[in-house]
């Protein structure tokens, strides 16, 4: 009697398995076929989009992001299609996905902020690869723009990685936007030195340097009077010549001012006389 019940139960499970196989096997096979074809199509489209972007005039820093976005979007669509074919209830799946997305979003709020910042930077393009910028307390040349961070090379060859979140919302100076830059100095001479000699010296130094542009015209003006007579000097140069002109002018002032009977004031500290008791 017990053996007959067991045989009947086994036969029942076998029949259900066969029915399940006949019902879901075609869906499963169809889903696998669609998955394989979909992934192949995704790969093909992603490569095509990448080649098209490389041939277009779009900013090169946008290409990796757009190619990755296309790839992920197509894969998500393929996955949703396959799950629908094999009978997964998409309403429940979307609800679970939404809850999971909320939890992940709360856990990775900083990362998502950097992602959003990367999208803003890539779309608005406040700077591009090769630009020299100052941001978040660092000055350097942009080496790479990723979706989460921006990489800078500093003048002393340090690699600085700045998260895109604060970079996209904070103050930023781009030194490469304009082709020319203004170089500013403040030079002091001693009281009693001839002002005309000072102007002649600076104008001679400017005329000797072919990197200094004629337009806009150089400017020399009296800035302040104190322990020394201080003058502001301003010239315009091409962006790449900024530091060379800046340092060369400083050296000329230091080494050649005596040729023009000019003295560079040396700061002194007066010690008050202590009264005798």
PDB file of C-alpha atoms in Angstrom:
ATOM      1  CA  UNK A   1       0.000   0.000   0.000  1.00  0.00           C
ATOM      2  CA  UNK A   2       2.767   2.448   0.968  1.00  0.00           C
ATOM      3  CA  UNK A   3       4.787   1.544  -2.126  1.00  0.00           C
ATOM      4  CA  UNK A   4       1.788   2.233  -4.367  1.00  0.00           C
ATOM      5  CA  UNK A   5       1.336   5.690  -2.803  1.00  0.00           C
ATOM      6  CA  UNK A   6       4.993   6.511  -3.336  1.00  0.00           C
ATOM      7  CA  UNK A   7       4.867   5.375  -6.968  1.00  0.00           C
ATOM      8  CA  UNK A   8       1.725   7.459  -7.517  1.00  0.00           C
ATOM      9  CA  UNK A   9       3.417  10.521  -5.948  1.00  0.00           C
ATOM     10  CA  UNK A  10       6.529  10.070  -8.097  1.00  0.00           C
ATOM     11  CA  UNK A  11       4.422   9.700 -11.230  1.00  0.00           C
ATOM     12  CA  UNK A  12       2.565  12.877 -10.271  1.00  0.00           C
ATOM     13  CA  UNK A  13       5.814  14.852  -9.941  1.00  0.00           C
ATOM     14  CA  UNK A  14       7.091  13.441 -13.209  1.00  0.00           C
ATOM     15  CA  UNK A  15       3.909  14.489 -15.002  1.00  0.00           C
ATOM     16  CA  UNK A  16       4.133  17.987 -13.497  1.00  0.00           C
ATOM     17  CA  UNK A  17       7.778  18.227 -14.515  1.00  0.00           C
ATOM     18  CA  UNK A  18       6.940  17.199 -18.056  1.00  0.00           C
ATOM     19  CA  UNK A  19       4.082  19.696 -18.214  1.00  0.00           C
ATOM     20  CA  UNK A  20       6.354  22.409 -16.800  1.00  0.00           C
ATOM     21  CA  UNK A  21       9.007  21.502 -19.350  1.00  0.00           C
ATOM     22  CA  UNK A  22       6.593  21.633 -22.254  1.00  0.00           C
ATOM     23  CA  UNK A  23       5.215  24.962 -20.998  1.00  0.00           C
ATOM     24  CA  UNK A  24       8.446  26.790 -20.113  1.00  0.00           C
ATOM     25  CA  UNK A  25      11.112  25.086 -22.221  1.00  0.00           C
ATOM     26  CA  UNK A  26      10.172  27.023 -25.392  1.00  0.00           C
ATOM     27  CA  UNK A  27      10.152  30.270 -23.393  1.00  0.00           C
ATOM     28  CA  UNK A  28      13.528  29.464 -21.829  1.00  0.00           C
ATOM     29  CA  UNK A  29      15.073  28.509 -25.167  1.00  0.00           C
ATOM     30  CA  UNK A  30      13.582  31.618 -26.784  1.00  0.00           C
ATOM     31  CA  UNK A  31      14.908  33.757 -23.924  1.00  0.00           C
ATOM     32  CA  UNK A  32      18.418  32.318 -24.297  1.00  0.00           C
ATOM     33  CA  UNK A  33      18.330  32.927 -28.053  1.00  0.00           C
ATOM     34  CA  UNK A  34      17.144  36.503 -27.554  1.00  0.00           C
ATOM     35  CA  UNK A  35      19.815  37.029 -24.877  1.00  0.00           C
ATOM     36  CA  UNK A  36      22.626  35.819 -27.147  1.00  0.00           C
ATOM     37  CA  UNK A  37      21.388  37.832 -30.134  1.00  0.00           C
ATOM     38  CA  UNK A  38      20.739  40.873 -27.929  1.00  0.00           C
ATOM     39  CA  UNK A  39      24.235  40.870 -26.432  1.00  0.00           C
ATOM     40  CA  UNK A  40      25.767  40.445 -29.889  1.00  0.00           C
ATOM     41  CA  UNK A  41      23.626  43.312 -31.200  1.00  0.00           C
ATOM     42  CA  UNK A  42      24.570  45.464 -28.186  1.00  0.00           C
ATOM     43  CA  UNK A  43      28.265  44.889 -28.826  1.00  0.00           C
ATOM     44  CA  UNK A  44      27.834  45.698 -32.510  1.00  0.00           C
ATOM     45  CA  UNK A  45      25.861  48.898 -31.858  1.00  0.00           C
ATOM     46  CA  UNK A  46      28.289  50.053 -29.140  1.00  0.00           C
ATOM     47  CA  UNK A  47      31.249  49.693 -31.508  1.00  0.00           C
ATOM     48  CA  UNK A  48      29.340  51.502 -34.243  1.00  0.00           C
ATOM     49  CA  UNK A  49      28.441  54.364 -31.918  1.00  0.00           C
ATOM     50  CA  UNK A  50      32.069  54.617 -30.786  1.00  0.00           C
ATOM     51  CA  UNK A  51      33.367  54.796 -34.366  1.00  0.00           C
ATOM     52  CA  UNK A  52      30.756  57.395 -35.301  1.00  0.00           C
ATOM     53  CA  UNK A  53      31.630  59.555 -32.293  1.00  0.00           C
ATOM     54  CA  UNK A  54      35.357  59.343 -33.077  1.00  0.00           C
ATOM     55  CA  UNK A  55      34.697  60.568 -36.632  1.00  0.00           C
ATOM     56  CA  UNK A  56      32.449  63.399 -35.453  1.00  0.00           C
ATOM     57  CA  UNK A  57      33.538  66.752 -34.000  1.00  0.00           C
ATOM     58  CA  UNK A  58      32.344  65.858 -30.512  1.00  0.00           C
ATOM     59  CA  UNK A  59      34.673  66.444 -27.575  1.00  0.00           C
ATOM     60  CA  UNK A  60      36.924  63.402 -27.116  1.00  0.00           C
ATOM     61  CA  UNK A  61      36.254  63.336 -23.370  1.00  0.00           C
ATOM     62  CA  UNK A  62      32.568  62.593 -24.058  1.00  0.00           C
ATOM     63  CA  UNK A  63      33.191  59.508 -26.213  1.00  0.00           C
ATOM     64  CA  UNK A  64      33.928  56.941 -23.434  1.00  0.00           C
ATOM     65  CA  UNK A  65      30.922  58.131 -21.420  1.00  0.00           C
ATOM     66  CA  UNK A  66      28.460  58.005 -24.346  1.00  0.00           C
ATOM     67  CA  UNK A  67      29.781  54.620 -25.492  1.00  0.00           C
ATOM     68  CA  UNK A  68      29.412  53.193 -21.977  1.00  0.00           C
ATOM     69  CA  UNK A  69      25.940  54.724 -21.596  1.00  0.00           C
ATOM     70  CA  UNK A  70      24.808  53.158 -24.892  1.00  0.00           C
ATOM     71  CA  UNK A  71      26.166  49.756 -23.874  1.00  0.00           C
ATOM     72  CA  UNK A  72      24.493  49.766 -20.444  1.00  0.00           C
ATOM     73  CA  UNK A  73      21.142  51.002 -21.808  1.00  0.00           C
ATOM     74  CA  UNK A  74      20.971  48.308 -24.484  1.00  0.00           C
ATOM     75  CA  UNK A  75      21.931  45.562 -22.021  1.00  0.00           C
ATOM     76  CA  UNK A  76      19.190  46.674 -19.620  1.00  0.00           C
ATOM     77  CA  UNK A  77      16.627  46.562 -22.445  1.00  0.00           C
ATOM     78  CA  UNK A  78      17.800  43.080 -23.455  1.00  0.00           C
ATOM     79  CA  UNK A  79      17.568  41.850 -19.855  1.00  0.00           C
ATOM     80  CA  UNK A  80      14.028  43.225 -19.435  1.00  0.00           C
ATOM     81  CA  UNK A  81      12.951  41.621 -22.723  1.00  0.00           C
ATOM     82  CA  UNK A  82      14.367  38.207 -21.759  1.00  0.00           C
ATOM     83  CA  UNK A  83      12.760  38.290 -18.302  1.00  0.00           C
ATOM     84  CA  UNK A  84       9.418  39.127 -19.876  1.00  0.00           C
ATOM     85  CA  UNK A  85       9.741  36.211 -22.339  1.00  0.00           C
ATOM     86  CA  UNK A  86      10.433  33.597 -19.663  1.00  0.00           C
ATOM     87  CA  UNK A  87       7.429  34.717 -17.613  1.00  0.00           C
ATOM     88  CA  UNK A  88       8.868  36.872 -14.836  1.00  0.00           C
ATOM     89  CA  UNK A  89       6.244  39.333 -13.595  1.00  0.00           C
ATOM     90  CA  UNK A  90       7.772  42.687 -14.442  1.00  0.00           C
ATOM     91  CA  UNK A  91       5.554  44.595 -11.991  1.00  0.00           C
ATOM     92  CA  UNK A  92       7.028  42.772  -9.017  1.00  0.00           C
ATOM     93  CA  UNK A  93      10.504  42.982 -10.519  1.00  0.00           C
ATOM     94  CA  UNK A  94      10.254  46.745 -11.002  1.00  0.00           C
ATOM     95  CA  UNK A  95       9.042  47.161  -7.399  1.00  0.00           C
ATOM     96  CA  UNK A  96      11.966  45.116  -6.077  1.00  0.00           C
ATOM     97  CA  UNK A  97      14.372  46.974  -8.339  1.00  0.00           C
ATOM     98  CA  UNK A  98      13.008  50.307  -7.124  1.00  0.00           C
ATOM     99  CA  UNK A  99      13.429  49.348  -3.462  1.00  0.00           C
ATOM    100  CA  UNK A 100      16.931  48.057  -4.124  1.00  0.00           C
ATOM    101  CA  UNK A 101      17.765  51.221  -6.072  1.00  0.00           C
ATOM    102  CA  UNK A 102      16.610  53.389  -3.165  1.00  0.00           C
ATOM    103  CA  UNK A 103      18.756  51.458  -0.690  1.00  0.00           C
ATOM    104  CA  UNK A 104      21.790  51.540  -2.966  1.00  0.00           C
ATOM    105  CA  UNK A 105      21.216  55.229  -3.684  1.00  0.00           C
ATOM    106  CA  UNK A 106      21.219  56.077   0.022  1.00  0.00           C
ATOM    107  CA  UNK A 107      24.365  54.015   0.588  1.00  0.00           C
ATOM    108  CA  UNK A 108      26.175  55.496  -2.394  1.00  0.00           C
ATOM    109  CA  UNK A 109      24.910  59.083  -2.227  1.00  0.00           C
ATOM    110  CA  UNK A 110      28.431  60.495  -2.531  1.00  0.00           C
ATOM    111  CA  UNK A 111      29.220  58.281  -5.505  1.00  0.00           C
ATOM    112  CA  UNK A 112      25.980  59.254  -7.215  1.00  0.00           C
ATOM    113  CA  UNK A 113      26.790  62.911  -6.589  1.00  0.00           C
ATOM    114  CA  UNK A 114      30.140  62.397  -8.307  1.00  0.00           C
ATOM    115  CA  UNK A 115      28.375  60.607 -11.170  1.00  0.00           C
ATOM    116  CA  UNK A 116      25.963  63.524 -11.600  1.00  0.00           C
ATOM    117  CA  UNK A 117      28.898  65.940 -11.415  1.00  0.00           C
ATOM    118  CA  UNK A 118      30.695  63.983 -14.141  1.00  0.00           C
ATOM    119  CA  UNK A 119      27.650  64.175 -16.391  1.00  0.00           C
ATOM    120  CA  UNK A 120      27.419  67.945 -15.827  1.00  0.00           C
ATOM    121  CA  UNK A 121      31.123  68.431 -16.594  1.00  0.00           C
ATOM    122  CA  UNK A 122      30.950  66.320 -19.763  1.00  0.00           C
ATOM    123  CA  UNK A 123      27.858  68.172 -21.000  1.00  0.00           C
ATOM    124  CA  UNK A 124      28.687  71.770 -20.012  1.00  0.00           C
ATOM    125  CA  UNK A 125      32.450  71.324 -20.625  1.00  0.00           C
ATOM    126  CA  UNK A 126      33.885  74.017 -18.305  1.00  0.00           C
ATOM    127  CA  UNK A 127      37.263  72.489 -19.186  1.00  0.00           C
ATOM    128  CA  UNK A 128      38.675  69.788 -21.441  1.00  0.00           C
ATOM    129  CA  UNK A 129      41.667  67.466 -21.510  1.00  0.00           C
ATOM    130  CA  UNK A 130      44.872  69.511 -21.772  1.00  0.00           C
ATOM    131  CA  UNK A 131      43.473  72.633 -20.048  1.00  0.00           C
ATOM    132  CA  UNK A 132      45.249  74.097 -17.026  1.00  0.00           C
ATOM    133  CA  UNK A 133      42.776  74.713 -14.205  1.00  0.00           C
ATOM    134  CA  UNK A 134      42.684  75.691 -10.543  1.00  0.00           C
ATOM    135  CA  UNK A 135      40.041  73.932  -8.446  1.00  0.00           C
ATOM    136  CA  UNK A 136      39.606  72.549  -4.933  1.00  0.00           C
ATOM    137  CA  UNK A 137      42.964  74.031  -3.913  1.00  0.00           C
ATOM    138  CA  UNK A 138      44.968  72.414  -6.740  1.00  0.00           C
ATOM    139  CA  UNK A 139      46.479  73.760  -9.974  1.00  0.00           C
ATOM    140  CA  UNK A 140      47.286  71.361 -12.788  1.00  0.00           C
ATOM    141  CA  UNK A 141      46.722  70.197 -16.352  1.00  0.00           C
ATOM    142  CA  UNK A 142      43.674  68.020 -16.961  1.00  0.00           C
ATOM    143  CA  UNK A 143      44.915  64.525 -17.824  1.00  0.00           C
ATOM    144  CA  UNK A 144      41.635  62.604 -17.894  1.00  0.00           C
ATOM    145  CA  UNK A 145      37.929  63.147 -17.213  1.00  0.00           C
ATOM    146  CA  UNK A 146      36.132  60.043 -15.955  1.00  0.00           C
ATOM    147  CA  UNK A 147      32.515  59.701 -14.955  1.00  0.00           C
ATOM    148  CA  UNK A 148      33.361  59.891 -11.215  1.00  0.00           C
ATOM    149  CA  UNK A 149      36.544  61.982 -11.005  1.00  0.00           C
ATOM    150  CA  UNK A 150      38.934  64.260 -12.875  1.00  0.00           C
ATOM    151  CA  UNK A 151      42.690  63.634 -12.966  1.00  0.00           C
ATOM    152  CA  UNK A 152      45.151  66.548 -12.871  1.00  0.00           C
ATOM    153  CA  UNK A 153      48.900  66.589 -13.480  1.00  0.00           C
ATOM    154  CA  UNK A 154      50.547  69.285 -11.348  1.00  0.00           C
ATOM    155  CA  UNK A 155      53.655  71.219 -12.370  1.00  0.00           C
ATOM    156  CA  UNK A 156      55.815  68.989 -10.143  1.00  0.00           C
ATOM    157  CA  UNK A 157      54.365  65.851 -11.794  1.00  0.00           C
ATOM    158  CA  UNK A 158      51.968  64.807  -9.067  1.00  0.00           C
ATOM    159  CA  UNK A 159      48.705  63.118 -10.007  1.00  0.00           C
ATOM    160  CA  UNK A 160      45.717  64.714  -8.269  1.00  0.00           C
ATOM    161  CA  UNK A 161      42.325  62.963  -8.368  1.00  0.00           C
ATOM    162  CA  UNK A 162      39.399  65.333  -7.717  1.00  0.00           C
ATOM    163  CA  UNK A 163      35.840  63.940  -7.271  1.00  0.00           C
ATOM    164  CA  UNK A 164      33.485  65.366  -9.866  1.00  0.00           C
ATOM    165  CA  UNK A 165      30.754  66.229  -7.343  1.00  0.00           C
ATOM    166  CA  UNK A 166      32.474  69.155  -5.608  1.00  0.00           C
ATOM    167  CA  UNK A 167      34.375  69.966  -8.813  1.00  0.00           C
ATOM    168  CA  UNK A 168      31.123  70.600 -10.711  1.00  0.00           C
ATOM    169  CA  UNK A 169      29.622  72.804  -7.975  1.00  0.00           C
ATOM    170  CA  UNK A 170      32.705  74.644  -6.659  1.00  0.00           C
ATOM    171  CA  UNK A 171      34.650  77.615  -7.967  1.00  0.00           C
ATOM    172  CA  UNK A 172      36.979  76.815 -10.865  1.00  0.00           C
ATOM    173  CA  UNK A 173      39.536  78.850 -12.812  1.00  0.00           C
ATOM    174  CA  UNK A 174      40.409  77.745 -16.345  1.00  0.00           C
ATOM    175  CA  UNK A 175      43.713  79.291 -17.470  1.00  0.00           C
ATOM    176  CA  UNK A 176      43.465  77.816 -20.979  1.00  0.00           C
ATOM    177  CA  UNK A 177      40.152  79.273 -22.119  1.00  0.00           C
ATOM    178  CA  UNK A 178      41.723  82.471 -23.472  1.00  0.00           C
ATOM    179  CA  UNK A 179      44.836  82.389 -25.690  1.00  0.00           C
ATOM    180  CA  UNK A 180      46.570  85.229 -23.792  1.00  0.00           C
ATOM    181  CA  UNK A 181      47.218  85.999 -20.130  1.00  0.00           C
ATOM    182  CA  UNK A 182      48.256  89.099 -18.202  1.00  0.00           C
ATOM    183  CA  UNK A 183      51.438  88.989 -16.115  1.00  0.00           C
ATOM    184  CA  UNK A 184      51.470  91.255 -13.059  1.00  0.00           C
ATOM    185  CA  UNK A 185      54.387  92.401 -10.897  1.00  0.00           C
ATOM    186  CA  UNK A 186      54.870  94.878  -8.079  1.00  0.00           C
ATOM    187  CA  UNK A 187      58.413  96.305  -7.989  1.00  0.00           C
ATOM    188  CA  UNK A 188      59.683  98.640  -5.318  1.00  0.00           C
ATOM    189  CA  UNK A 189      62.471 101.228  -5.413  1.00  0.00           C
ATOM    190  CA  UNK A 190      63.961 103.324  -2.658  1.00  0.00           C
ATOM    191  CA  UNK A 191      62.720 106.810  -1.830  1.00  0.00           C
ATOM    192  CA  UNK A 192      64.804 109.321  -3.768  1.00  0.00           C
ATOM    193  CA  UNK A 193      65.395 107.020  -6.771  1.00  0.00           C
ATOM    194  CA  UNK A 194      64.571 108.552 -10.128  1.00  0.00           C
ATOM    195  CA  UNK A 195      61.117 107.454 -11.364  1.00  0.00           C
ATOM    196  CA  UNK A 196      62.072 108.042 -15.001  1.00  0.00           C
ATOM    197  CA  UNK A 197      65.026 105.700 -14.575  1.00  0.00           C
ATOM    198  CA  UNK A 198      62.647 103.051 -13.261  1.00  0.00           C
ATOM    199  CA  UNK A 199      60.289 103.441 -16.235  1.00  0.00           C
ATOM    200  CA  UNK A 200      63.201 103.348 -18.675  1.00  0.00           C
ATOM    201  CA  UNK A 201      64.550 100.155 -17.089  1.00  0.00           C
ATOM    202  CA  UNK A 202      61.185  98.365 -17.234  1.00  0.00           C
ATOM    203  CA  UNK A 203      60.497  99.512 -20.794  1.00  0.00           C
ATOM    204  CA  UNK A 204      63.960  98.300 -21.852  1.00  0.00           C
ATOM    205  CA  UNK A 205      63.345  94.902 -20.245  1.00  0.00           C
ATOM    206  CA  UNK A 206      59.956  94.654 -21.972  1.00  0.00           C
ATOM    207  CA  UNK A 207      61.405  95.618 -25.376  1.00  0.00           C
ATOM    208  CA  UNK A 208      64.087  92.939 -25.064  1.00  0.00           C
ATOM    209  CA  UNK A 209      61.541  90.136 -24.585  1.00  0.00           C
ATOM    210  CA  UNK A 210      59.847  89.125 -27.840  1.00  0.00           C
ATOM    211  CA  UNK A 211      57.324  87.008 -25.917  1.00  0.00           C
ATOM    212  CA  UNK A 212      55.637  90.124 -24.524  1.00  0.00           C
ATOM    213  CA  UNK A 213      52.802  91.263 -26.780  1.00  0.00           C
ATOM    214  CA  UNK A 214      52.587  94.803 -28.117  1.00  0.00           C
ATOM    215  CA  UNK A 215      48.795  94.815 -27.786  1.00  0.00           C
ATOM    216  CA  UNK A 216      47.350  95.293 -25.260  1.00  0.00           C
ATOM    217  CA  UNK A 217      50.078  97.776 -24.414  1.00  0.00           C
ATOM    218  CA  UNK A 218      52.195  97.252 -21.270  1.00  0.00           C
ATOM    219  CA  UNK A 219      51.213  99.286 -18.212  1.00  0.00           C
ATOM    220  CA  UNK A 220      53.395 100.916 -15.547  1.00  0.00           C
ATOM    221  CA  UNK A 221      51.792 102.814 -12.670  1.00  0.00           C
ATOM    222  CA  UNK A 222      52.611 104.007  -9.162  1.00  0.00           C
ATOM    223  CA  UNK A 223      50.821 101.614  -6.793  1.00  0.00           C
ATOM    224  CA  UNK A 224      51.656 102.692  -3.264  1.00  0.00           C
ATOM    225  CA  UNK A 225      54.011 104.671  -1.011  1.00  0.00           C
ATOM    226  CA  UNK A 226      55.437 103.199   2.160  1.00  0.00           C
ATOM    227  CA  UNK A 227      58.843 101.997   3.186  1.00  0.00           C
ATOM    228  CA  UNK A 228      59.436 101.808  -0.570  1.00  0.00           C
ATOM    229  CA  UNK A 229      57.956 103.342  -3.719  1.00  0.00           C
ATOM    230  CA  UNK A 230      55.960 100.509  -5.290  1.00  0.00           C
ATOM    231  CA  UNK A 231      54.995 100.301  -8.962  1.00  0.00           C
ATOM    232  CA  UNK A 232      52.571  97.947 -10.690  1.00  0.00           C
ATOM    233  CA  UNK A 233      53.782  96.508 -14.001  1.00  0.00           C
ATOM    234  CA  UNK A 234      51.426  94.614 -16.311  1.00  0.00           C
ATOM    235  CA  UNK A 235      52.083  92.972 -19.671  1.00  0.00           C
ATOM    236  CA  UNK A 236      50.236  90.500 -21.890  1.00  0.00           C
ATOM    237  CA  UNK A 237      51.703  87.235 -23.188  1.00  0.00           C
ATOM    238  CA  UNK A 238      50.555  84.001 -24.814  1.00  0.00           C
ATOM    239  CA  UNK A 239      49.370  81.528 -22.222  1.00  0.00           C
ATOM    240  CA  UNK A 240      52.316  79.164 -22.709  1.00  0.00           C
ATOM    241  CA  UNK A 241      54.842  81.994 -22.068  1.00  0.00           C
ATOM    242  CA  UNK A 242      53.385  83.162 -18.753  1.00  0.00           C
ATOM    243  CA  UNK A 243      55.861  81.674 -16.272  1.00  0.00           C
ATOM    244  CA  UNK A 244      58.928  82.162 -18.473  1.00  0.00           C
ATOM    245  CA  UNK A 245      58.239  85.885 -18.804  1.00  0.00           C
ATOM    246  CA  UNK A 246      57.375  86.203 -15.112  1.00  0.00           C
ATOM    247  CA  UNK A 247      60.620  84.668 -13.841  1.00  0.00           C
ATOM    248  CA  UNK A 248      62.863  86.323 -16.454  1.00  0.00           C
ATOM    249  CA  UNK A 249      61.569  89.794 -15.579  1.00  0.00           C
ATOM    250  CA  UNK A 250      62.187  89.185 -11.881  1.00  0.00           C
ATOM    251  CA  UNK A 251      65.775  88.192 -12.618  1.00  0.00           C
ATOM    252  CA  UNK A 252      66.396  91.238 -14.824  1.00  0.00           C
ATOM    253  CA  UNK A 253      65.077  93.576 -12.145  1.00  0.00           C
ATOM    254  CA  UNK A 254      67.301  92.022  -9.490  1.00  0.00           C
ATOM    255  CA  UNK A 255      70.512  91.900 -11.542  1.00  0.00           C
ATOM    256  CA  UNK A 256      70.222  95.049 -13.682  1.00  0.00           C
ATOM    257  CA  UNK A 257      68.525  97.696 -11.539  1.00  0.00           C
ATOM    258  CA  UNK A 258      71.938  99.018 -10.361  1.00  0.00           C
ATOM    259  CA  UNK A 259      72.788  99.792 -14.033  1.00  0.00           C
ATOM    260  CA  UNK A 260      69.954 102.353 -13.913  1.00  0.00           C
ATOM    261  CA  UNK A 261      70.970 103.785 -10.504  1.00  0.00           C
ATOM    262  CA  UNK A 262      68.018 102.050  -8.849  1.00  0.00           C
ATOM    263  CA  UNK A 263      67.989 100.366  -5.456  1.00  0.00           C
ATOM    264  CA  UNK A 264      65.760  97.525  -4.298  1.00  0.00           C
ATOM    265  CA  UNK A 265      64.682  98.401  -0.724  1.00  0.00           C
ATOM    266  CA  UNK A 266      65.635  95.956   2.010  1.00  0.00           C
ATOM    267  CA  UNK A 267      63.019  95.663   4.756  1.00  0.00           C
ATOM    268  CA  UNK A 268      64.369  96.690   8.150  1.00  0.00           C
ATOM    269  CA  UNK A 269      63.027  96.362  11.650  1.00  0.00           C
ATOM    270  CA  UNK A 270      63.562  99.252  14.017  1.00  0.00           C
ATOM    271  CA  UNK A 271      64.200  98.173  17.603  1.00  0.00           C
ATOM    272  CA  UNK A 272      62.693 100.662  20.036  1.00  0.00           C
ATOM    273  CA  UNK A 273      65.096 102.194  22.525  1.00  0.00           C
ATOM    274  CA  UNK A 274      64.565 100.876  26.024  1.00  0.00           C
ATOM    275  CA  UNK A 275      64.418 103.822  28.410  1.00  0.00           C
ATOM    276  CA  UNK A 276      66.950 103.842  31.209  1.00  0.00           C
ATOM    277  CA  UNK A 277      65.703 103.669  34.734  1.00  0.00           C
TER     278      UNK A 277
END
